[in-house]
Coordinates of C-alpha atoms in Angstrom, one line a residue:
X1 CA -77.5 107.5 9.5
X2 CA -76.2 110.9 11.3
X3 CA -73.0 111.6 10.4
X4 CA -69.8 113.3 11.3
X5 CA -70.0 116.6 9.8
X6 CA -74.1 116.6 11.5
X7 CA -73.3 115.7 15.2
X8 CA -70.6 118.5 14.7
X9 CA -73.0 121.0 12.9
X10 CA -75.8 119.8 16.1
X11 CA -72.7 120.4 18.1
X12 CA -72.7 124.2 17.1
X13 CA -76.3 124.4 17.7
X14 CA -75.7 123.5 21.0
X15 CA -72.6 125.9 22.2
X16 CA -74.5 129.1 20.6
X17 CA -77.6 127.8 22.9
X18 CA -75.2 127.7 26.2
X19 CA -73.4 131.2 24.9
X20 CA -76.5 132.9 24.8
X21 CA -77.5 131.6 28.7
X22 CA -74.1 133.9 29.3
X23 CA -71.0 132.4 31.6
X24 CA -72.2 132.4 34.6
X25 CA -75.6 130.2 33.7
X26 CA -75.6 126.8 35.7
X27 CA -75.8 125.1 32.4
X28 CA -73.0 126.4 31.1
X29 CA -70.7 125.8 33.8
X30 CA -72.2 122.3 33.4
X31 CA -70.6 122.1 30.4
X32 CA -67.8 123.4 31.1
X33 CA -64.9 121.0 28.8
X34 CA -68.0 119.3 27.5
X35 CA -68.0 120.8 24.1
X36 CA -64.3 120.2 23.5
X37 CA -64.8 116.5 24.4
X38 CA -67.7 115.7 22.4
X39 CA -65.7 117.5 19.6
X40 CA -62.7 115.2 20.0
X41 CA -64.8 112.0 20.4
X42 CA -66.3 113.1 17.3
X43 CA -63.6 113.8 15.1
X44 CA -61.3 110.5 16.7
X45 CA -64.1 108.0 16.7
X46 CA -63.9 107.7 20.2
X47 CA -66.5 107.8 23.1
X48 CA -65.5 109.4 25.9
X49 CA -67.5 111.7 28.3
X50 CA -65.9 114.0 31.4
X51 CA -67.5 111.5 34.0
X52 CA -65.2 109.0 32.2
X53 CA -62.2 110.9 32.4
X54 CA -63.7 112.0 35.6
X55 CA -63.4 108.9 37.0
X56 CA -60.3 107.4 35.3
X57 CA -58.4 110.1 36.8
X58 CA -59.6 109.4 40.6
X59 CA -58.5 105.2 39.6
X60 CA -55.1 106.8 38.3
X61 CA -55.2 109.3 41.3
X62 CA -55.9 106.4 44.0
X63 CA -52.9 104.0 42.5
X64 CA -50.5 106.9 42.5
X65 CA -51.6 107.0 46.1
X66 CA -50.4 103.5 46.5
X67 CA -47.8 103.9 44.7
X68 CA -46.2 106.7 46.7
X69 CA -47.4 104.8 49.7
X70 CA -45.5 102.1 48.9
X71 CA -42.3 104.0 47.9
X72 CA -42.4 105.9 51.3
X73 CA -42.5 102.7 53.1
X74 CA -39.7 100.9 51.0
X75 CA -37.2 104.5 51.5
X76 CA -38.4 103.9 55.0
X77 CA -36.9 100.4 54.8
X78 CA -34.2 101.2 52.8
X79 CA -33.3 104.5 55.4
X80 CA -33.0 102.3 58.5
X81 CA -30.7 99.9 56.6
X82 CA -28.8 103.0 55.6
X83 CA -28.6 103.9 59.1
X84 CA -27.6 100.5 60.0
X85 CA -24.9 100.1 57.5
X86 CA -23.4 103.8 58.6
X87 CA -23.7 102.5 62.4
X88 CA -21.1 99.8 61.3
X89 CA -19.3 101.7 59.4
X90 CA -18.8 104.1 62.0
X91 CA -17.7 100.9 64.1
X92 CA -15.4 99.7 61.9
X93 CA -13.8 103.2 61.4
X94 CA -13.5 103.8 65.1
X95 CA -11.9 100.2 65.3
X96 CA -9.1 101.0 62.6
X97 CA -5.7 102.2 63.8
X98 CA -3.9 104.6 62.7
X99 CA -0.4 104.5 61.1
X100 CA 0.3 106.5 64.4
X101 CA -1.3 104.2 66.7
X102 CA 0.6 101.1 64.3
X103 CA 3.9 102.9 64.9
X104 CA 3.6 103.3 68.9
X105 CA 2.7 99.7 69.0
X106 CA 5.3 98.4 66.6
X107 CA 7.7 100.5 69.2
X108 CA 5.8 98.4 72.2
X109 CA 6.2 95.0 70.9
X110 CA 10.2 95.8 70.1
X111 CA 10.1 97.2 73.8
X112 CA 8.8 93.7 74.9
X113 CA 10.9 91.5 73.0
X114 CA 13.6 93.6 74.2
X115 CA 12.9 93.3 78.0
X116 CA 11.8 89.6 77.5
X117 CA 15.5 88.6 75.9
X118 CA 17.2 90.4 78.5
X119 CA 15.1 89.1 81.1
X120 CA 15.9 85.2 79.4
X121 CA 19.5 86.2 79.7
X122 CA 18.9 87.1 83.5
X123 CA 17.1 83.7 84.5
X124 CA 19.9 82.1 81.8
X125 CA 22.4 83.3 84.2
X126 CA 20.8 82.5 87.9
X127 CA 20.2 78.7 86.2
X128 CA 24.0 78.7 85.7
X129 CA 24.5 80.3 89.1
X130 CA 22.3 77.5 90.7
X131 CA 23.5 75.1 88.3
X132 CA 25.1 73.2 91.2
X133 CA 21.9 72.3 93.5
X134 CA 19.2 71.8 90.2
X135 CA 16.6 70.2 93.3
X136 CA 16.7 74.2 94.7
X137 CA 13.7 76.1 94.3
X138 CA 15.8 79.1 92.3
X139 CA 17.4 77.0 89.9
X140 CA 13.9 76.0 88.9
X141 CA 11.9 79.4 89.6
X142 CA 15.2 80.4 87.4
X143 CA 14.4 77.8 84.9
X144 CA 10.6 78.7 84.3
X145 CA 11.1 82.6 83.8
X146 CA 13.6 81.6 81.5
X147 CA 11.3 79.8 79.6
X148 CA 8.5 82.5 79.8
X149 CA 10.4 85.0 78.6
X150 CA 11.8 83.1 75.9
X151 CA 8.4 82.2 75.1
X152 CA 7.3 85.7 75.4
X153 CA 9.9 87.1 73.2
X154 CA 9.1 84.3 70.6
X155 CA 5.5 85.6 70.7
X156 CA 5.8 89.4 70.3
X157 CA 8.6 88.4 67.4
X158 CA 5.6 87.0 65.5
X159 CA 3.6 89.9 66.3
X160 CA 6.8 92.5 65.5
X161 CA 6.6 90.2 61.8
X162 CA 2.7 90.9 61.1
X163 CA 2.2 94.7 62.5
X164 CA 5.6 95.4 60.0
X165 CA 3.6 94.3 57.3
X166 CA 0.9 96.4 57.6
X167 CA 2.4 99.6 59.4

């Protein structure tokens, strides 16, 4: 039975044979990594030639492939839903007001209500100057602006309450 200490001592036999061929032999660029294998499967028990590792490498090289293949395509994915996400957000941003713009309109809405009481009061008044003939077009023409602007005012008073809240 051939044992450790003879492949390695055949081993030697077979480097000094290469060396003396010189560097630039075919056979020795052959063997190029050869030696060091052999001495490792040697010395760990283990059988492995470069055509092996040769060829494990290209497997490992071909599922990195897929791999990174696969990652690409998911960033792709995950990019466009990225972009998607920024689209709204750039939505939503250009949809928020500003304490400025709440301001201006809180002003608008007091402006309403304002011009919608006085205009109640004004209808208020021609329905008690047309109070006498109530079948007459201008006591009820009188009558439904009143109500409109009461109703208006009642409206924007609602809306004065919420934009308060949040300006």
């Amino acid at each position: 039975m051939i044992t450790k200490a003879d492949e390695l001592k055949a081993l030697e036999k077979i480097k000094k044979i290469v060396e003396t061929l010189g560097n630039d032999s075919y056979i020795a660029t052959a063997f190029e990594g050869c030696f060091e294998v052999a001495e490792e499967n040697i010395r760990n028990d283990f059988g492995c030639s470069l055509k092996q590792r040769a060829e494990a490498a290209e497997k490992e090289l071909e599922k990195t492939k897929r791999e990174l293949n696969e990652a690409l395509e998911r960033n792709a994915h995950l990019r466009e839903e990225a972009d998607e996400y920024l689209v709204d957000i750039e939505a939503l941003n250009a949809s928020i007001l500003s304490k400025e713009d709440m301001n201006r309109l809180t002003e608008i809405v007091v402006e309403v209500i304002a011009k919608a009481d006085k205009q109640a009061k004004e209808a208020a008044n021609e329905i008690v100057k047309y109070a006498d003939n109530p079948a007459s077009n201008e006591f009820r023409e009188a009558v439904d602006r009143n109500r409109l602007c009461k109703r208006t005012a009642e409206t924007h008073a609602e809306l004065y309450k919420r934009l308060i809240k949040i300006a």
